[in-house]
Amino acid sequence: MTVSLGIKHHDSGAYDVVPIATSDYFERRWLPACAHLGLRYVSHFHDGALSTVSPDDLPDIVAELEILRAWAAANDAFMVERIDGVLRALHALDATSCEVDFG
Protein backbone atom coordinates (compact mmCIF):
# COMPACT_ATOMS: atom_id res chain seq x y z
CA MET A 1 0.00 0.00 0.00
CA THR A 2 1.04 3.57 -0.57
CA VAL A 3 0.11 6.96 0.75
CA SER A 4 -0.57 9.60 -1.88
CA LEU A 5 -2.21 12.90 -2.73
CA GLY A 6 -5.05 12.60 -5.21
CA ILE A 7 -6.37 15.46 -7.31
CA LYS A 8 -9.58 15.01 -9.30
CA HIS A 9 -10.14 17.71 -11.92
CA HIS A 10 -13.80 18.65 -12.37
CA ASP A 11 -13.47 19.82 -15.97
CA SER A 12 -11.73 16.75 -17.40
CA GLY A 13 -12.44 14.08 -14.81
CA ALA A 14 -8.71 13.34 -14.74
CA TYR A 15 -7.31 12.03 -11.48
CA ASP A 16 -3.67 12.89 -10.73
CA VAL A 17 -1.72 11.01 -8.08
CA VAL A 18 1.29 12.44 -6.27
CA PRO A 19 3.15 9.73 -4.34
CA ILE A 20 4.03 10.41 -0.72
CA ALA A 21 5.39 7.18 0.78
CA THR A 22 4.80 3.49 1.19
CA SER A 23 2.53 2.71 4.11
CA ASP A 24 5.46 1.21 6.01
CA TYR A 25 7.72 4.22 5.45
CA PHE A 26 4.91 6.59 6.36
CA GLU A 27 4.33 4.75 9.65
CA ARG A 28 8.06 4.48 10.48
CA ARG A 29 9.20 7.98 9.49
CA TRP A 30 6.32 10.39 8.87
CA LEU A 31 4.10 9.53 11.83
CA PRO A 32 6.83 9.86 14.50
CA ALA A 33 7.84 13.21 12.96
CA CYS A 34 4.20 14.34 12.94
CA ALA A 35 3.82 13.36 16.60
CA HIS A 36 7.05 15.15 17.50
CA LEU A 37 5.96 18.31 15.67
CA GLY A 38 2.30 18.17 16.72
CA LEU A 39 0.97 18.02 13.15
CA ARG A 40 -2.76 17.53 13.01
CA TYR A 41 -3.47 17.06 9.30
CA VAL A 42 -0.37 15.37 7.91
CA SER A 43 -0.64 12.63 10.51
CA HIS A 44 -3.93 11.60 8.85
CA PHE A 45 -2.70 11.34 5.25
CA HIS A 46 -2.68 7.55 5.54
CA ASP A 47 -5.86 6.68 7.45
CA GLY A 48 -8.72 7.87 5.26
CA ALA A 49 -9.65 10.82 7.50
CA LEU A 50 -8.76 13.14 4.61
CA SER A 51 -10.56 11.24 1.86
CA THR A 52 -12.23 14.57 1.10
CA VAL A 53 -10.32 17.74 1.87
CA SER A 54 -12.14 21.02 2.29
CA PRO A 55 -10.53 23.87 0.35
CA ASP A 56 -10.58 25.78 3.66
CA ASP A 57 -8.18 23.18 5.14
CA LEU A 58 -5.60 23.42 2.36
CA PRO A 59 -3.70 26.41 3.84
CA ASP A 60 -3.34 24.54 7.15
CA ILE A 61 -2.15 21.41 5.35
CA VAL A 62 0.42 23.43 3.40
CA ALA A 63 1.61 25.11 6.62
CA GLU A 64 2.05 21.71 8.30
CA LEU A 65 3.93 20.36 5.29
CA GLU A 66 6.28 23.34 5.44
CA ILE A 67 6.94 22.66 9.15
CA LEU A 68 7.59 19.00 8.40
CA ARG A 69 9.85 19.94 5.49
CA ALA A 70 11.98 22.19 7.72
CA TRP A 71 12.38 19.31 10.20
CA ALA A 72 13.09 16.77 7.45
CA ALA A 73 15.75 18.97 5.86
CA ALA A 74 18.10 17.90 8.66
CA ASN A 75 16.77 14.37 9.03
CA ASP A 76 15.42 12.76 5.85
CA ALA A 77 16.26 13.84 2.28
CA PHE A 78 13.75 11.40 0.77
CA MET A 79 10.95 12.90 2.86
CA VAL A 80 11.97 16.39 1.68
CA GLU A 81 11.73 15.23 -1.93
CA ARG A 82 8.22 13.87 -1.43
CA ILE A 83 7.06 16.91 0.55
CA ASP A 84 8.33 19.16 -2.23
CA GLY A 85 6.27 17.20 -4.77
CA VAL A 86 3.12 17.53 -2.68
CA LEU A 87 3.72 21.24 -2.08
CA ARG A 88 4.29 21.87 -5.81
CA ALA A 89 1.03 20.10 -6.62
CA LEU A 90 -0.95 21.94 -3.93
CA HIS A 91 0.44 25.34 -4.91
CA ALA A 92 -0.38 24.72 -8.58
CA LEU A 93 -4.00 23.68 -8.14
CA ASP A 94 -7.14 25.74 -8.29
CA ALA A 95 -9.21 24.47 -5.35
CA THR A 96 -12.41 25.63 -7.04
CA SER A 97 -11.91 23.33 -10.04
CA CYS A 98 -10.79 20.12 -8.34
CA GLU A 99 -11.16 17.85 -5.36
CA VAL A 100 -8.23 16.84 -3.17
CA ASP A 101 -7.81 13.72 -1.09
CA PHE A 102 -5.08 11.91 0.80
CA GLY A 103 -4.90 8.21 1.30
Short mmCIF file of N, CA and C in Angstrom, two decimals, residues 2-93:
data_model
loop_
_atom_site.label_atom_id
_atom_site.label_comp_id
_atom_site.label_asym_id
_atom_site.label_seq_id
_atom_site.Cartn_x
_atom_site.Cartn_y
_atom_site.Cartn_z
N THR A 2 0.32 2.30 -0.56
CA THR A 2 1.04 3.57 -0.57
C THR A 2 0.14 4.69 -0.06
N VAL A 3 0.79 5.74 0.33
CA VAL A 3 0.11 6.96 0.75
C VAL A 3 0.35 7.98 -0.36
N SER A 4 -0.71 8.67 -0.77
CA SER A 4 -0.57 9.60 -1.88
C SER A 4 -1.57 10.74 -1.77
N LEU A 5 -1.30 11.78 -2.53
CA LEU A 5 -2.21 12.90 -2.73
C LEU A 5 -2.95 12.63 -4.02
N GLY A 6 -4.26 12.74 -4.00
CA GLY A 6 -5.05 12.60 -5.21
C GLY A 6 -5.73 13.91 -5.56
N ILE A 7 -5.73 14.23 -6.83
CA ILE A 7 -6.37 15.46 -7.31
C ILE A 7 -7.30 15.10 -8.46
N LYS A 8 -8.60 15.28 -8.25
CA LYS A 8 -9.58 15.01 -9.30
C LYS A 8 -10.01 16.34 -9.90
N HIS A 9 -9.80 16.48 -11.20
CA HIS A 9 -10.14 17.71 -11.92
C HIS A 9 -11.58 17.65 -12.40
N HIS A 10 -12.38 18.64 -12.00
CA HIS A 10 -13.80 18.65 -12.37
C HIS A 10 -14.02 18.75 -13.87
N ASP A 11 -13.24 19.57 -14.55
CA ASP A 11 -13.47 19.82 -15.97
C ASP A 11 -13.18 18.59 -16.84
N SER A 12 -12.11 17.88 -16.56
CA SER A 12 -11.73 16.75 -17.40
C SER A 12 -12.04 15.39 -16.80
N GLY A 13 -12.25 15.35 -15.49
CA GLY A 13 -12.44 14.08 -14.81
C GLY A 13 -11.14 13.35 -14.54
N ALA A 14 -10.02 13.96 -14.96
CA ALA A 14 -8.71 13.34 -14.74
C ALA A 14 -8.41 13.27 -13.25
N TYR A 15 -7.68 12.23 -12.88
CA TYR A 15 -7.31 12.03 -11.48
C TYR A 15 -5.79 11.90 -11.43
N ASP A 16 -5.13 12.90 -10.87
CA ASP A 16 -3.67 12.89 -10.73
C ASP A 16 -3.30 12.35 -9.36
N VAL A 17 -2.22 11.58 -9.32
CA VAL A 17 -1.72 11.01 -8.08
C VAL A 17 -0.30 11.49 -7.85
N VAL A 18 -0.05 12.02 -6.67
CA VAL A 18 1.29 12.44 -6.27
C VAL A 18 1.72 11.51 -5.14
N PRO A 19 2.74 10.68 -5.38
CA PRO A 19 3.15 9.73 -4.34
C PRO A 19 3.77 10.42 -3.14
N ILE A 20 3.47 9.88 -1.96
CA ILE A 20 4.03 10.41 -0.72
C ILE A 20 5.00 9.40 -0.12
N ALA A 21 4.53 8.20 0.16
CA ALA A 21 5.39 7.18 0.78
C ALA A 21 4.68 5.84 0.76
N THR A 22 5.44 4.78 0.94
CA THR A 22 4.80 3.49 1.19
C THR A 22 4.15 3.57 2.56
N SER A 23 3.19 2.72 2.80
CA SER A 23 2.53 2.71 4.11
C SER A 23 3.53 2.46 5.23
N ASP A 24 4.45 1.53 5.01
CA ASP A 24 5.46 1.21 6.01
C ASP A 24 6.35 2.41 6.31
N TYR A 25 6.84 3.06 5.26
CA TYR A 25 7.72 4.22 5.45
C TYR A 25 6.96 5.36 6.13
N PHE A 26 5.71 5.54 5.74
CA PHE A 26 4.91 6.59 6.36
C PHE A 26 4.78 6.32 7.86
N GLU A 27 4.49 5.09 8.23
CA GLU A 27 4.33 4.75 9.65
C GLU A 27 5.65 4.86 10.42
N ARG A 28 6.76 4.46 9.79
CA ARG A 28 8.06 4.48 10.48
C ARG A 28 8.68 5.87 10.57
N ARG A 29 8.49 6.70 9.54
CA ARG A 29 9.20 7.98 9.49
C ARG A 29 8.26 9.19 9.64
N TRP A 30 7.19 9.22 8.88
CA TRP A 30 6.32 10.39 8.87
C TRP A 30 5.54 10.52 10.17
N LEU A 31 4.93 9.43 10.63
CA LEU A 31 4.10 9.53 11.83
C LEU A 31 4.88 9.93 13.08
N PRO A 32 6.07 9.37 13.34
CA PRO A 32 6.83 9.86 14.50
C PRO A 32 7.19 11.35 14.38
N ALA A 33 7.52 11.79 13.17
CA ALA A 33 7.84 13.21 12.96
C ALA A 33 6.60 14.07 13.20
N CYS A 34 5.45 13.62 12.73
CA CYS A 34 4.20 14.34 12.94
C CYS A 34 3.89 14.45 14.43
N ALA A 35 4.08 13.36 15.15
CA ALA A 35 3.82 13.36 16.60
C ALA A 35 4.78 14.32 17.29
N HIS A 36 6.04 14.27 16.91
CA HIS A 36 7.05 15.15 17.50
C HIS A 36 6.73 16.63 17.26
N LEU A 37 6.23 16.92 16.06
CA LEU A 37 5.96 18.31 15.67
C LEU A 37 4.52 18.75 15.97
N GLY A 38 3.68 17.83 16.40
CA GLY A 38 2.30 18.17 16.72
C GLY A 38 1.45 18.47 15.49
N LEU A 39 1.70 17.76 14.40
CA LEU A 39 0.97 18.02 13.15
C LEU A 39 -0.37 17.29 13.14
N ARG A 40 -1.40 18.03 12.93
CA ARG A 40 -2.76 17.53 13.01
C ARG A 40 -3.27 16.92 11.70
N TYR A 41 -2.97 17.53 10.58
CA TYR A 41 -3.47 17.06 9.30
C TYR A 41 -2.57 16.00 8.67
N VAL A 42 -1.29 16.28 8.59
CA VAL A 42 -0.37 15.37 7.91
C VAL A 42 -0.40 13.98 8.54
N SER A 43 -0.61 13.92 9.83
CA SER A 43 -0.64 12.63 10.51
C SER A 43 -1.83 11.77 10.07
N HIS A 44 -2.77 12.34 9.32
CA HIS A 44 -3.93 11.60 8.85
C HIS A 44 -3.90 11.33 7.34
N PHE A 45 -2.79 11.60 6.69
CA PHE A 45 -2.70 11.34 5.25
C PHE A 45 -2.95 9.87 4.93
N HIS A 46 -2.64 8.98 5.82
CA HIS A 46 -2.68 7.55 5.54
C HIS A 46 -3.97 6.84 5.97
N ASP A 47 -4.79 7.45 6.78
CA ASP A 47 -5.86 6.68 7.45
C ASP A 47 -7.27 6.93 6.92
N GLY A 48 -7.41 7.65 5.84
CA GLY A 48 -8.72 7.87 5.26
C GLY A 48 -9.49 9.05 5.84
N ALA A 49 -8.96 9.67 6.89
CA ALA A 49 -9.65 10.82 7.50
C ALA A 49 -9.70 12.01 6.54
N LEU A 50 -8.79 12.03 5.58
CA LEU A 50 -8.76 13.14 4.61
C LEU A 50 -9.12 12.64 3.22
N SER A 51 -10.13 11.74 3.16
CA SER A 51 -10.56 11.24 1.86
C SER A 51 -11.26 12.34 1.06
N THR A 52 -11.72 13.35 1.73
CA THR A 52 -12.23 14.57 1.10
C THR A 52 -11.67 15.74 1.89
N VAL A 53 -10.95 16.60 1.21
CA VAL A 53 -10.32 17.74 1.87
C VAL A 53 -11.08 19.01 1.51
N SER A 54 -11.49 19.74 2.52
CA SER A 54 -12.14 21.02 2.29
C SER A 54 -11.10 22.03 1.79
N PRO A 55 -11.45 22.83 0.79
CA PRO A 55 -10.53 23.87 0.35
C PRO A 55 -10.08 24.79 1.50
N ASP A 56 -10.94 24.95 2.51
CA ASP A 56 -10.58 25.78 3.66
C ASP A 56 -9.44 25.18 4.48
N ASP A 57 -9.25 23.85 4.39
CA ASP A 57 -8.18 23.18 5.14
C ASP A 57 -6.84 23.19 4.42
N LEU A 58 -6.84 23.49 3.13
CA LEU A 58 -5.60 23.42 2.36
C LEU A 58 -4.49 24.34 2.90
N PRO A 59 -4.78 25.58 3.29
CA PRO A 59 -3.70 26.41 3.84
C PRO A 59 -3.06 25.81 5.10
N ASP A 60 -3.88 25.18 5.95
CA ASP A 60 -3.34 24.54 7.15
C ASP A 60 -2.50 23.33 6.79
N ILE A 61 -2.92 22.57 5.81
CA ILE A 61 -2.15 21.41 5.35
C ILE A 61 -0.82 21.86 4.78
N VAL A 62 -0.82 22.89 3.96
CA VAL A 62 0.42 23.43 3.40
C VAL A 62 1.34 23.92 4.52
N ALA A 63 0.79 24.61 5.50
CA ALA A 63 1.61 25.11 6.62
C ALA A 63 2.25 23.94 7.37
N GLU A 64 1.49 22.88 7.61
CA GLU A 64 2.05 21.71 8.30
C GLU A 64 3.13 21.05 7.46
N LEU A 65 2.92 20.95 6.16
CA LEU A 65 3.93 20.36 5.29
C LEU A 65 5.22 21.18 5.31
N GLU A 66 5.09 22.48 5.38
CA GLU A 66 6.28 23.34 5.44
C GLU A 66 7.03 23.15 6.77
N ILE A 67 6.30 22.96 7.86
CA ILE A 67 6.94 22.66 9.15
C ILE A 67 7.67 21.32 9.08
N LEU A 68 6.99 20.32 8.53
CA LEU A 68 7.59 19.00 8.40
C LEU A 68 8.81 19.05 7.48
N ARG A 69 8.73 19.82 6.41
CA ARG A 69 9.85 19.94 5.49
C ARG A 69 11.07 20.54 6.18
N ALA A 70 10.86 21.57 6.99
CA ALA A 70 11.98 22.19 7.72
C ALA A 70 12.63 21.17 8.65
N TRP A 71 11.84 20.36 9.33
CA TRP A 71 12.38 19.31 10.20
C TRP A 71 13.12 18.27 9.38
N ALA A 72 12.50 17.83 8.27
CA ALA A 72 13.09 16.77 7.45
C ALA A 72 14.37 17.20 6.76
N ALA A 73 14.55 18.49 6.53
CA ALA A 73 15.75 18.97 5.86
C ALA A 73 17.02 18.52 6.58
N ALA A 74 16.95 18.35 7.88
CA ALA A 74 18.10 17.90 8.66
C ALA A 74 18.05 16.41 8.97
N ASN A 75 16.97 15.73 8.58
CA ASN A 75 16.77 14.37 9.03
C ASN A 75 16.46 13.34 7.95
N ASP A 76 15.90 13.75 6.81
CA ASP A 76 15.42 12.76 5.85
C ASP A 76 15.26 13.38 4.46
N ALA A 77 16.28 13.23 3.62
CA ALA A 77 16.26 13.84 2.28
C ALA A 77 15.14 13.28 1.41
N PHE A 78 14.83 11.99 1.56
CA PHE A 78 13.75 11.40 0.77
C PHE A 78 12.41 12.03 1.13
N MET A 79 12.19 12.27 2.42
CA MET A 79 10.95 12.90 2.86
C MET A 79 10.85 14.32 2.27
N VAL A 80 11.95 15.04 2.26
CA VAL A 80 11.97 16.39 1.68
C VAL A 80 11.54 16.34 0.22
N GLU A 81 12.07 15.37 -0.51
CA GLU A 81 11.73 15.23 -1.93
C GLU A 81 10.23 15.01 -2.12
N ARG A 82 9.65 14.15 -1.31
CA ARG A 82 8.22 13.87 -1.43
C ARG A 82 7.37 15.05 -0.97
N ILE A 83 7.78 15.73 0.09
CA ILE A 83 7.06 16.91 0.55
C ILE A 83 7.08 17.98 -0.53
N ASP A 84 8.24 18.17 -1.16
CA ASP A 84 8.33 19.16 -2.23
C ASP A 84 7.37 18.85 -3.36
N GLY A 85 7.21 17.58 -3.72
CA GLY A 85 6.27 17.20 -4.77
C GLY A 85 4.84 17.51 -4.39
N VAL A 86 4.48 17.24 -3.15
CA VAL A 86 3.12 17.53 -2.68
C VAL A 86 2.89 19.03 -2.64
N LEU A 87 3.87 19.77 -2.13
CA LEU A 87 3.72 21.24 -2.08
C LEU A 87 3.59 21.84 -3.47
N ARG A 88 4.39 21.36 -4.42
CA ARG A 88 4.29 21.87 -5.81
C ARG A 88 2.87 21.63 -6.34
N ALA A 89 2.37 20.44 -6.13
CA ALA A 89 1.03 20.10 -6.62
C ALA A 89 -0.04 20.96 -5.96
N LEU A 90 0.05 21.14 -4.64
CA LEU A 90 -0.95 21.94 -3.93
C LEU A 90 -0.88 23.41 -4.32
N HIS A 91 0.32 23.94 -4.52
CA HIS A 91 0.44 25.34 -4.91
C HIS A 91 -0.06 25.58 -6.33
N ALA A 92 0.01 24.56 -7.18
CA ALA A 92 -0.38 24.72 -8.58
C ALA A 92 -1.88 24.54 -8.82
N LEU A 93 -2.59 23.99 -7.86
CA LEU A 93 -4.00 23.68 -8.14
C LEU A 93 -4.92 24.85 -7.84
#
